[in-house]
XYZ file of C-alpha atoms in Angstrom:
726
model
C -3.118 4.420 -19.770
C -3.518 1.610 -17.284
C -3.422 -2.098 -16.731
C -6.474 -3.960 -17.987
C -8.065 -6.930 -16.256
C -9.622 -10.012 -17.813
C -7.858 -9.790 -21.175
C -5.320 -12.227 -22.580
C -1.716 -12.015 -21.455
C 1.291 -14.037 -22.454
C 3.334 -16.198 -20.135
C 5.319 -14.150 -17.595
C 8.596 -12.697 -18.854
C 11.026 -12.459 -15.960
C 14.291 -11.816 -17.848
C 14.417 -8.223 -19.078
C 18.159 -8.069 -19.533
C 18.905 -5.681 -22.388
C 15.258 -4.796 -23.042
C 15.551 -1.311 -21.528
C 18.993 -0.663 -23.058
C 18.643 -1.167 -26.834
C 21.292 0.354 -29.087
C 19.259 0.464 -32.311
C 15.520 1.121 -32.368
C 12.749 1.616 -34.913
C 9.756 3.926 -34.614
C 6.958 2.114 -36.457
C 4.212 4.522 -37.499
C 6.362 7.651 -37.405
C 4.497 10.508 -39.106
C 4.536 14.287 -39.517
C 1.104 14.704 -37.909
C 1.748 12.588 -34.833
C 2.518 14.440 -31.618
C 3.816 11.153 -30.262
C 6.391 10.986 -33.037
C 7.670 14.435 -32.135
C 7.875 13.580 -28.429
C 9.574 10.225 -28.950
C 12.073 11.739 -31.390
C 12.837 14.544 -28.924
C 13.661 11.882 -26.354
C 15.790 9.804 -28.697
C 17.760 12.912 -29.663
C 18.763 13.180 -25.987
C 19.489 9.443 -25.670
C 23.237 9.051 -25.434
C 22.778 5.288 -25.238
C 21.201 4.981 -28.693
C 23.348 4.431 -31.766
C 20.626 4.521 -34.403
C 16.922 5.428 -34.701
C 15.054 4.100 -37.760
C 11.753 5.690 -38.796
C 9.242 3.345 -40.460
C 6.530 4.772 -42.740
C 5.483 2.917 -45.912
C 3.886 6.028 -47.493
C 6.363 8.858 -46.828
C 10.077 8.931 -47.566
C 10.775 11.745 -45.100
C 9.329 12.459 -41.655
C 10.449 15.479 -39.654
C 13.388 15.901 -42.012
C 14.580 12.322 -41.558
C 14.592 9.489 -44.055
C 12.229 6.589 -43.479
C 12.057 2.954 -44.558
C 8.827 1.265 -45.680
C 9.308 -1.663 -43.306
C 11.837 -3.442 -41.139
C 12.372 -6.034 -43.862
C 14.120 -3.280 -45.832
C 16.970 -3.191 -43.299
C 20.154 -5.205 -43.629
C 20.141 -6.056 -39.888
C 17.275 -6.188 -37.393
C 16.799 -3.432 -34.850
C 17.011 -4.265 -31.148
C 13.576 -2.849 -30.304
C 10.558 -1.578 -32.204
C 8.441 1.257 -30.783
C 4.964 0.788 -32.275
C 2.511 3.704 -32.586
C -0.076 2.778 -35.188
C -3.826 2.275 -35.160
C -5.073 -0.697 -33.119
C -6.156 -2.663 -36.191
C -2.589 -2.686 -37.530
C -0.561 -3.462 -34.393
C -0.547 -7.251 -34.642
C 0.284 -7.260 -38.373
C 3.245 -4.944 -37.873
C 4.517 -6.895 -34.873
C 4.284 -10.055 -36.986
C 6.311 -8.400 -39.747
C 8.902 -7.181 -37.231
C 9.238 -10.656 -35.784
C 9.808 -12.017 -39.279
C 12.529 -9.380 -39.745
C 14.320 -10.570 -36.614
C 13.147 -8.049 -34.002
C 12.010 -9.566 -30.692
C 11.544 -6.583 -28.341
C 8.597 -4.194 -28.609
C 7.048 -1.181 -26.918
C 3.468 -0.706 -28.106
C 2.131 2.769 -27.427
C -1.066 2.084 -29.374
C -4.341 2.045 -27.434
C -7.607 0.368 -28.420
C -6.628 -3.200 -27.579
C -7.309 -5.041 -24.337
C -8.871 -2.003 -22.671
C -11.357 -1.397 -25.526
C -14.064 -4.049 -25.187
C -14.449 -7.412 -26.942
C -12.999 -6.236 -30.254
C -9.961 -4.783 -28.525
C -9.560 -7.930 -26.455
C -9.488 -9.986 -29.647
C -6.785 -7.708 -31.075
C -4.741 -8.174 -27.939
C -5.319 -11.941 -27.988
C -3.696 -12.159 -31.420
C -0.815 -9.980 -30.236
C -0.253 -12.268 -27.259
C -0.256 -15.341 -29.475
C 2.338 -13.797 -31.783
C 4.620 -12.900 -28.874
C 4.270 -16.336 -27.335
C 5.062 -18.074 -30.615
C 8.018 -15.802 -31.352
C 9.397 -15.570 -27.810
C 8.994 -11.787 -27.973
C 9.200 -9.334 -25.083
C 6.539 -6.634 -25.340
C 5.797 -3.644 -23.111
C 2.180 -2.543 -23.468
C 0.040 -2.040 -25.389
C -1.412 1.283 -24.206
C 1.829 2.585 -22.652
C 3.868 5.771 -22.723
C 7.126 3.817 -22.924
C 10.174 4.091 -20.684
C 12.974 6.393 -19.619
C 16.234 4.626 -18.804
C 18.259 7.402 -17.200
C 21.119 5.091 -16.247
C 21.871 3.930 -19.793
C 20.723 7.088 -21.547
C 17.739 5.703 -23.475
C 14.439 7.584 -23.753
C 11.597 5.919 -25.622
C 8.693 7.860 -24.200
C 5.540 9.244 -25.802
C 4.976 12.082 -23.320
C 7.046 15.125 -22.323
C 10.194 14.513 -20.293
C 11.350 17.542 -18.296
C 14.738 19.059 -19.000
C 17.374 18.422 -16.394
C 15.944 15.106 -15.183
C 18.575 13.820 -12.731
C 20.024 10.337 -12.917
C 19.949 8.413 -9.661
C 19.023 5.264 -7.799
C 15.183 5.259 -7.810
C 13.440 2.834 -10.176
C 9.802 3.582 -11.015
C 7.118 1.206 -12.322
C 3.835 2.764 -13.445
C 0.614 1.031 -14.403
C -0.562 4.494 -15.458
C 1.228 6.008 -18.422
C -0.440 9.402 -18.092
C 0.685 9.906 -14.517
C 4.227 8.862 -15.342
C 5.008 12.286 -16.777
C 4.007 13.861 -13.454
C 6.364 11.528 -11.605
C 9.139 12.663 -13.937
C 8.260 16.299 -13.255
C 8.323 15.788 -9.484
C 11.648 13.984 -9.709
C 13.070 16.889 -11.694
C 11.561 19.509 -9.374
C 12.929 17.936 -6.192
C 16.211 16.591 -7.489
C 15.231 12.939 -7.105
C 17.487 10.908 -9.344
C 15.915 8.058 -11.338
C 17.516 4.928 -12.728
C 14.547 3.720 -14.797
C 10.899 4.657 -15.244
C 8.732 2.156 -17.117
C 5.010 2.166 -17.837
C 3.287 -1.188 -18.293
C -0.188 -0.416 -19.677
C -2.275 -3.469 -20.561
C 0.552 -5.849 -19.637
C -0.038 -8.215 -22.532
C 3.407 -9.740 -21.991
C 5.615 -7.756 -19.599
C 3.860 -6.999 -16.311
C 4.596 -4.533 -13.545
C 5.815 -7.479 -11.493
C 8.289 -8.393 -14.239
C 9.748 -4.878 -14.166
C 9.908 -4.936 -10.359
C 11.699 -8.272 -10.554
C 14.158 -6.763 -13.027
C 14.803 -3.769 -10.748
C 15.451 -6.032 -7.765
C 18.507 -7.310 -9.663
C 19.428 -3.970 -11.229
C 22.709 -2.721 -9.787
C 21.794 0.872 -10.662
C 18.615 0.808 -8.539
C 18.470 1.062 -4.734
C 14.727 1.620 -4.202
C 11.619 0.822 -6.269
C 8.534 3.058 -6.513
C 5.349 1.500 -7.923
C 2.014 2.953 -9.043
C -0.198 -0.103 -8.723
C -3.738 -0.574 -10.009
C -3.878 -4.365 -9.977
C -1.679 -7.390 -9.379
C -2.149 -9.979 -12.120
C -0.055 -12.695 -10.522
C 0.009 -12.387 -6.712
C 2.393 -15.336 -6.315
C 4.955 -13.766 -8.653
C 4.556 -10.384 -6.990
C 5.029 -11.979 -3.573
C 8.244 -13.653 -4.743
C 9.622 -10.410 -6.203
C 8.743 -8.383 -3.096
C 10.364 -10.905 -0.764
C 13.495 -10.962 -2.911
C 13.617 -7.179 -2.639
C 13.269 -7.369 1.154
C 16.006 -9.982 1.393
C 18.337 -7.792 -0.678
C 17.568 -4.678 1.363
C 15.936 -2.918 -1.592
C 12.793 -1.066 -0.400
C 9.598 -1.031 -2.465
C 7.191 1.908 -2.070
C 3.734 1.402 -3.579
C 0.777 3.643 -4.316
C -2.167 1.280 -4.708
C -5.396 2.729 -6.068
C -8.876 1.284 -6.498
C -12.192 1.154 -4.672
C -13.527 -1.692 -2.595
C -16.906 -1.890 -4.376
C -16.180 -5.401 -5.666
C -15.355 -6.487 -2.158
C -18.631 -5.066 -0.884
C -20.592 -6.904 -3.551
C -18.761 -10.179 -3.000
C -19.489 -10.752 0.677
C -22.491 -10.567 2.979
C -20.401 -10.187 6.113
C -19.553 -6.823 7.650
C -15.955 -7.560 6.739
C -16.798 -7.695 3.057
C -18.048 -4.114 3.292
C -14.785 -2.993 4.874
C -12.064 -5.108 3.299
C -12.255 -4.759 -0.452
C -9.553 -4.959 -3.080
C -7.660 -1.916 -1.790
C -7.574 -2.841 1.903
C -6.713 -6.451 1.113
C -3.895 -5.455 -1.212
C -2.439 -2.913 1.219
C -2.459 -5.543 3.983
C -0.710 -8.015 1.691
C 1.832 -5.395 0.602
C 2.763 -4.551 4.181
C 3.145 -8.225 5.012
C 5.718 -8.400 2.199
C 7.638 -5.371 3.464
C 6.221 -3.035 0.812
C 5.536 0.486 2.108
C 2.114 1.851 1.080
C 1.644 5.563 0.347
C -1.397 7.627 -0.618
C -0.262 10.132 -3.227
C 2.150 10.615 -6.110
C 3.989 13.211 -4.041
C 4.420 10.768 -1.158
C 5.556 8.068 -3.597
C 8.413 10.176 -4.949
C 9.436 11.735 -1.617
C 9.407 8.421 0.279
C 11.355 6.633 -2.444
C 13.965 9.404 -2.416
C 14.382 9.137 1.366
C 14.570 5.341 1.381
C 17.109 5.532 -1.413
C 19.377 7.306 1.054
C 18.368 5.208 4.088
C 17.467 1.791 2.629
C 16.920 0.174 6.033
C 14.452 2.882 6.999
C 14.565 4.928 10.182
C 15.396 2.974 13.323
C 12.728 4.825 15.333
C 10.520 7.894 15.630
C 12.540 10.250 17.865
C 13.091 13.555 16.068
C 15.569 16.361 16.530
C 14.536 19.455 14.594
C 16.704 22.409 13.550
C 14.831 25.230 11.811
C 15.110 28.968 11.263
C 11.456 29.752 11.911
C 9.284 29.404 14.968
C 6.326 28.791 12.691
C 8.140 25.942 10.955
C 8.947 24.426 14.354
C 5.263 24.538 15.275
C 4.142 23.040 11.968
C 6.648 20.201 12.258
C 5.561 19.478 15.842
C 1.900 19.494 14.790
C 2.630 17.100 11.916
C 4.792 14.835 14.087
C 2.285 14.037 16.818
C -0.404 12.197 14.782
C 2.369 10.174 13.131
C 3.608 8.981 16.549
C 6.901 10.854 16.273
C 8.313 12.278 19.486
C 10.541 15.304 20.104
C 12.683 14.408 23.132
C 14.024 17.549 24.806
C 17.653 18.525 24.363
C 19.412 17.716 27.620
C 22.818 17.100 29.201
C 25.940 17.798 27.139
C 23.875 18.427 24.010
C 21.807 21.164 25.628
C 24.930 22.748 27.087
C 26.725 22.738 23.734
C 23.705 24.223 21.954
C 23.420 27.026 24.525
C 27.045 27.916 23.906
C 26.562 27.862 20.110
C 23.228 29.682 19.768
C 22.732 33.445 20.129
C 21.864 34.513 23.670
C 18.227 35.277 22.772
C 17.586 31.816 21.259
C 15.423 29.377 23.225
C 17.267 26.061 23.180
C 14.550 23.431 22.925
C 13.431 20.711 20.533
C 12.361 21.772 17.912
C 15.151 24.334 17.769
C 14.597 27.725 16.145
C 18.035 29.091 15.303
C 16.248 32.437 14.678
C 16.822 35.034 12.011
C 20.401 35.252 13.196
C 21.042 32.691 10.476
C 21.126 35.568 7.978
C 24.299 36.784 9.684
C 25.684 33.363 10.618
C 24.753 31.082 7.728
C 26.608 28.107 9.221
C 24.624 28.238 12.479
C 22.082 25.514 11.551
C 24.902 23.296 10.325
C 26.691 23.733 13.642
C 23.524 22.815 15.549
C 23.077 19.733 13.395
C 26.678 18.707 14.006
C 26.166 19.005 17.770
C 23.085 16.759 17.620
C 25.184 14.208 15.709
C 27.990 14.397 18.277
C 25.899 14.251 21.447
C 22.513 12.824 20.474
C 23.276 9.518 18.749
C 21.596 7.558 21.559
C 18.618 9.888 21.926
C 17.473 10.656 18.375
C 16.693 8.587 15.301
C 16.749 11.395 12.736
C 17.516 15.109 12.527
C 15.348 17.374 10.389
C 17.364 20.300 9.065
C 14.738 22.757 7.905
C 16.658 26.014 7.894
C 18.797 25.576 4.786
C 18.092 28.164 2.093
C 18.709 26.617 -1.305
C 20.184 29.185 -3.686
C 18.037 30.321 -6.601
C 20.973 31.298 -8.816
C 24.737 31.631 -8.641
C 25.897 34.976 -7.300
C 29.108 36.702 -6.382
C 29.474 34.413 -3.371
C 28.998 31.224 -5.430
C 32.255 29.693 -4.210
C 31.269 30.342 -0.592
C 27.853 28.759 -1.148
C 29.331 25.692 -2.810
C 31.867 25.282 -0.001
C 29.141 25.619 2.642
C 27.030 22.889 1.063
C 30.119 20.750 0.630
C 30.742 20.974 4.375
C 27.085 20.171 5.026
C 27.228 17.083 2.797
C 30.340 15.879 4.597
C 28.728 16.467 8.003
C 25.677 14.453 6.903
C 27.900 11.599 5.772
C 29.802 11.656 9.066
C 26.734 11.954 11.305
C 25.671 8.947 13.385
C 22.151 10.424 13.406
C 20.579 10.467 9.916
C 20.049 14.039 8.715
C 17.276 14.957 6.265
C 16.913 18.321 4.563
C 13.379 19.645 4.393
C 11.969 22.720 2.674
C 9.300 24.832 4.341
C 6.926 24.469 1.399
C 6.591 22.509 -1.844
C 8.285 24.156 -4.822
C 10.512 23.252 -7.752
C 14.207 23.689 -7.136
C 16.024 26.110 -9.411
C 18.574 24.739 -11.888
C 21.407 26.057 -9.711
C 19.873 24.519 -6.568
C 19.526 21.211 -8.398
C 23.176 21.450 -9.373
C 24.106 21.946 -5.700
C 21.892 19.018 -4.696
C 23.363 16.693 -7.329
C 27.015 17.513 -6.788
C 26.636 16.960 -3.021
C 24.300 13.935 -3.322
C 21.671 15.544 -1.081
C 18.075 14.410 -0.581
C 15.515 17.200 -0.214
C 12.131 16.458 1.364
C 9.578 18.774 -0.264
C 7.584 20.722 2.299
C 6.570 19.897 5.842
C 3.513 17.723 5.126
C 5.072 15.588 2.396
C 8.389 15.552 4.237
C 6.866 14.283 7.479
C 4.893 11.644 5.577
C 8.099 10.437 3.924
C 9.726 10.155 7.357
C 6.704 8.241 8.648
C 6.786 5.833 5.701
C 10.532 5.337 6.112
C 10.027 4.442 9.771
C 7.170 2.176 8.740
C 9.474 0.304 6.356
C 11.857 -0.447 9.223
C 8.880 -1.778 11.191
C 7.637 -3.934 8.308
C 10.964 -5.400 7.218
C 11.299 -7.963 10.056
C 7.807 -9.249 9.284
C 8.704 -9.665 5.614
C 11.895 -11.547 6.519
C 10.245 -13.928 8.985
C 10.290 -17.663 8.451
C 7.529 -18.435 5.946
C 7.575 -22.194 6.269
C 4.090 -23.740 5.986
C 2.175 -23.515 9.238
C 1.474 -26.681 11.185
C -1.987 -28.171 10.585
C -4.690 -26.867 12.906
C -5.675 -29.422 15.534
C -8.029 -29.542 18.453
C -11.383 -29.279 16.688
C -13.789 -31.024 14.374
C -14.680 -28.245 11.943
C -15.889 -29.069 8.479
C -18.080 -27.763 5.714
C -21.037 -29.857 6.841
C -23.736 -28.457 9.097
C -22.379 -27.860 12.590
C -23.138 -26.294 15.957
C -21.507 -22.870 15.986
C -21.207 -22.563 19.768
C -19.456 -25.913 20.043
C -16.994 -25.043 17.291
C -16.138 -21.692 18.814
C -15.431 -23.257 22.173
C -13.367 -26.061 20.606
C -11.105 -23.501 18.980
C -10.645 -21.403 22.088
C -13.318 -18.736 21.606
C -15.578 -18.370 24.683
C -19.334 -18.017 24.125
C -22.211 -17.270 26.524
C -24.645 -20.070 27.430
C -27.677 -20.234 25.133
C -30.776 -22.287 24.403
C -32.687 -22.963 21.176
C -36.439 -22.342 21.490
C -39.028 -23.433 18.927
C -42.034 -21.920 20.743
C -42.762 -18.949 22.951
C -43.156 -21.216 25.997
C -39.799 -22.887 25.329
C -38.231 -19.440 25.082
C -39.714 -18.395 28.426
C -38.490 -21.603 30.091
C -34.994 -21.150 28.665
C -34.886 -17.544 29.855
C -35.870 -18.536 33.385
C -33.156 -21.188 33.402
C -30.467 -18.829 32.101
C -31.482 -15.875 34.242
C -32.924 -12.504 33.315
C -32.420 -10.235 31.460
C -32.075 -12.133 28.188
C -31.857 -11.527 24.461
C -33.821 -13.286 21.700
C -32.479 -13.759 18.203
C -34.256 -15.378 15.287
C -32.675 -18.572 13.959
C -32.611 -18.685 10.153
C -30.050 -19.439 7.479
C -31.903 -16.930 5.274
C -31.207 -13.953 7.552
C -27.485 -13.154 7.861
C -27.902 -9.885 9.814
C -30.792 -10.352 12.201
C -30.934 -6.892 13.719
C -31.513 -5.305 10.287
C -34.931 -7.001 9.968
C -36.124 -6.961 13.580
C -34.648 -10.377 14.332
C -33.010 -9.388 17.627
C -34.791 -8.261 20.806
C -32.771 -7.121 23.800
C -33.220 -6.676 27.539
C -36.193 -8.963 28.207
C -36.675 -9.057 31.985
C -39.474 -11.592 32.662
C -41.198 -14.613 31.128
C -44.200 -12.679 29.813
C -41.905 -10.253 28.001
C -40.053 -13.184 26.445
C -43.255 -14.852 25.191
C -44.575 -11.628 23.695
C -41.237 -10.721 22.094
C -40.882 -14.212 20.604
C -44.178 -13.972 18.694
C -43.682 -10.363 17.600
C -40.115 -10.963 16.458
C -40.963 -13.927 14.232
C -43.921 -12.047 12.757
C -41.756 -8.991 12.051
C -39.053 -11.006 10.307
C -41.625 -12.956 8.283
C -43.259 -9.711 7.119
C -39.927 -8.235 6.034
C -38.553 -11.413 4.451
C -41.461 -13.416 3.053
C -40.436 -16.987 2.377
C -37.526 -17.027 4.827
C -37.321 -20.294 6.781
C -37.575 -19.370 10.480
C -36.462 -22.103 12.895
C -37.278 -20.435 16.180
C -35.111 -18.265 18.385
C -31.901 -18.418 20.333
C -32.180 -17.343 23.969
C -29.045 -16.070 25.701
C -28.184 -13.920 28.722
C -28.039 -10.177 28.207
C -24.488 -8.952 28.723
C -23.687 -5.582 30.288
C -22.007 -2.884 28.229
C -18.416 -3.579 27.210
C -16.030 -3.096 24.311
C -17.297 -4.717 21.114
C -14.822 -5.933 18.508
C -15.099 -7.346 15.016
C -12.945 -10.405 14.350
C -13.047 -12.145 11.001
C -11.139 -14.099 8.400
C -11.997 -13.715 4.721
C -10.539 -15.834 1.962
C -9.332 -13.203 -0.495
C -9.163 -14.526 -4.080
C -5.795 -12.834 -4.690
C -3.988 -12.925 -1.368
C -5.549 -15.844 0.502
C -6.957 -15.729 4.042
C -6.853 -12.332 5.760
C -7.490 -11.645 9.441
C -9.436 -8.482 10.250
C -9.870 -6.980 13.712
C -11.743 -3.765 14.330
C -14.484 -1.891 16.116
C -17.513 -4.126 16.357
C -21.238 -4.044 16.976
C -23.142 -1.089 15.558
C -19.860 0.840 15.110
C -18.397 -1.535 12.513
C -19.404 0.264 9.320
C -19.770 3.645 11.020
C -16.134 3.910 12.118
C -14.455 1.629 9.544
C -11.822 1.139 12.234
C -10.077 -2.061 11.174
C -6.637 -3.614 10.828
C -6.046 -6.337 8.231
C -3.220 -8.873 8.228
C -2.587 -11.965 6.070
C -2.654 -15.298 7.887
C -1.036 -16.742 9.829
C -0.838 -14.105 12.578
C 1.011 -15.336 15.685
C -0.986 -14.944 18.881
C 1.823 -12.828 20.358
C 1.348 -10.250 17.559
C -2.389 -9.757 18.107
C -2.113 -7.199 20.958
C -0.045 -5.100 18.553
C -2.843 -5.254 15.970
C -5.365 -4.194 18.595
C -3.197 -1.214 19.557
C -3.554 0.166 16.005
C -7.329 0.560 16.424
C -8.988 3.754 17.570
C -11.088 1.657 19.926
C -7.917 0.387 21.605
C -8.130 3.202 24.163
C -11.280 1.567 25.507
C -9.455 -1.730 25.923
C -6.891 -0.024 28.135
C -9.552 1.163 30.565
C -11.389 4.403 29.912
C -13.014 6.696 32.469
C -12.802 4.195 35.242
C -13.700 1.045 33.317
C -11.644 -2.080 33.950
C -8.806 -2.616 31.441
C -9.276 -5.591 29.155
C -7.322 -8.787 29.637
C -5.455 -8.521 26.337
C -4.065 -12.026 26.622
C -7.618 -13.431 26.668
C -8.674 -11.168 23.832
C -5.662 -12.279 21.777
C -6.444 -15.928 22.510
C -10.031 -15.463 21.301
C -8.900 -13.666 18.122
C -6.377 -16.404 17.472
C -9.121 -18.972 18.016
C -11.206 -17.399 15.254
C -8.157 -17.613 12.999
C -7.656 -21.299 13.858
C -11.336 -22.027 13.246
C -11.203 -20.358 9.828
C -8.127 -22.393 8.898
C -9.799 -25.599 9.997
C -12.954 -24.866 7.983
C -10.859 -25.290 4.858
C -10.713 -23.872 1.332
C -14.495 -23.839 0.826
C -14.736 -21.033 3.372
C -15.437 -17.548 2.095
C -15.597 -15.790 5.464
C -15.982 -16.436 9.166
C -16.897 -13.463 11.313
C -17.450 -12.882 15.005
C -19.240 -9.590 15.574
C -19.268 -8.604 18.269
C -16.533 -10.149 20.334
C -17.619 -8.762 23.714
C -14.859 -7.673 26.093
C -15.372 -6.494 29.659
C -12.319 -6.662 31.901
C -11.236 -10.302 32.010
C -14.447 -11.539 30.365
C -14.352 -12.234 26.627
C -17.207 -13.833 24.656
C -18.266 -14.213 21.033
C -21.854 -12.956 20.827
C -22.417 -13.568 17.122
C -20.913 -15.887 14.517
C -21.424 -15.748 10.765
C -19.933 -18.306 8.366
C -20.121 -18.018 4.580
C -19.192 -20.754 2.137
C -17.793 -19.911 -1.287
C -18.732 -23.081 -3.136
C -22.413 -23.433 -2.275
C -25.193 -22.330 -4.668
C -26.645 -20.362 -1.782
C -24.427 -18.924 0.919
C -24.803 -20.958 4.084
C -24.817 -18.916 7.270
C -24.634 -20.022 10.854
C -25.124 -17.632 13.712
C -24.852 -17.467 17.431
C -25.687 -14.208 19.133
C -26.207 -12.720 22.541
C -26.917 -9.077 23.198
C -25.331 -6.381 25.322
C -26.995 -3.745 27.415
């Protein structure tokens, strides 16, 4: 079950007060043969918040041993909410009847509407019209329903695990089928939920509406979202920024390929920045933490529920009872940019006094198998880190706690030990996270210990370290989300427009250096231009019909004399003409050949959902090979651009590599910012502007190729300026 694009939806419904906490509900379409009926009834039987459940079936007087009514019009008073599970052809009629009987809230489990082709879209269109006319709130169609753990209401068409803990994590799922797995993970790891809601086709209530509701929900501290699409980016942006302002983290798992993005643009950037990359960039700009798996979604939300401001940094102290666990944690920490500062000074001295004589006091700390004899040893080590390491560590991983499988003769001792641990965690100035050595479901007794002490357990080393990374990332993103978002000042200093223009002049006007070049219409003109510019030179065909010249033989490099230029000119034009018959060829651009340097991609695309996005990445022939890019919504301050560059794998080359001169990052940032300013000045008709490569060699920075695409022209207009490198 998932959200469906390009089908009718009603006007946004922001106020969901009371929707998820009905007291009296009706199950429309309840039947003996329906597995959904059995599952929903099993949930309602466990719903302490429900006063009455009415079963509606016009053909049977009893279903599962319970009396039914033929329709809602047979009731003396309307129900608060109707849960609809009938065939798709009957949904709209039954919703219409329920509206006439005074019911205005609906959950529609039924599939076969907006996601089922033109006929289904027409069914959903009628449903939307009914809801709009009646002011109804409707979740679905094509949903599993919701589980409101806070208020004790389960209206859910899939299994809900026993022992699901109540807590502070709100979950919004655009996939109903995966929702049951989220519930299972929450149960297995002791992650308490406030509300889980699936949104399906989003005919009326959208995922953004539920997020907006959870931002105001006093029972929710963190929001986890499974996101397939964003129907209303402006509304989502407003909800996400409200969450950031209120200190309520949002964790999002966005899924989807970038094939549409690849089809929509001719630029290299279009092949790299599709729907997924664009959405993730927009999410981060709003302070939303992206994750890559269901496991990471649940684990990160649980951690941020305990530490809603995120981790203040990436300095780890680790206490474990296994040398192997210490090694695995260290291996997982390094690629995530976590550090393990050594224990030193008073902390090291205190640990030496506390640990057995054969223990090696280092970070990560293996308290050894002695923990079997001295069960409080890891707790003591953690307490010492809290007392002496507040200025040196941002988080302590306690990975040596053995969670009990079942109560035993020492149950009181175990409960007291975990009580002391919980108190030490609350008192610690260094956040303490408990981490298991592997992923497994906690036993009922372990879950009881976790709940009564309000502990957060990170499941396994890999998922646990990812949750720590995402929590630190949230702290890094939050200031960006809370920045002043007043409209940027108009771009000045250039004369850009959608009319034909000289690309080199525009680049220079907006602060992007370019090499000198000459336009040649004939082979002799090319030879004269080359002699004037100085050898070696590069030739590139000039044509609005050829966006990527090198792909069709339209670029020739390293020409070292006039005869070579003349010969290359004729051969190049003939080659391009043979590969692209009918292409208008206007001659060639002659430019100096540049020595080898670092090549970057710099572009701005006008994303239809999120607006203009800046992309920087590895350029030249490595662009699609490495897919090494960073994307950020505009505007990006010039001072932030070196930070973007540092996120690239190619950034090591910019710092000087094997004796090469380090790049002048200030000049690189100025050139990148110039491309951004140019794109802004080109206006709303722009689809993409791309410099590839931006050539960097020490303090020299030049744009060697420019591509501009317009969104509103019958044929994409392209303008290029290119020089080669050797």
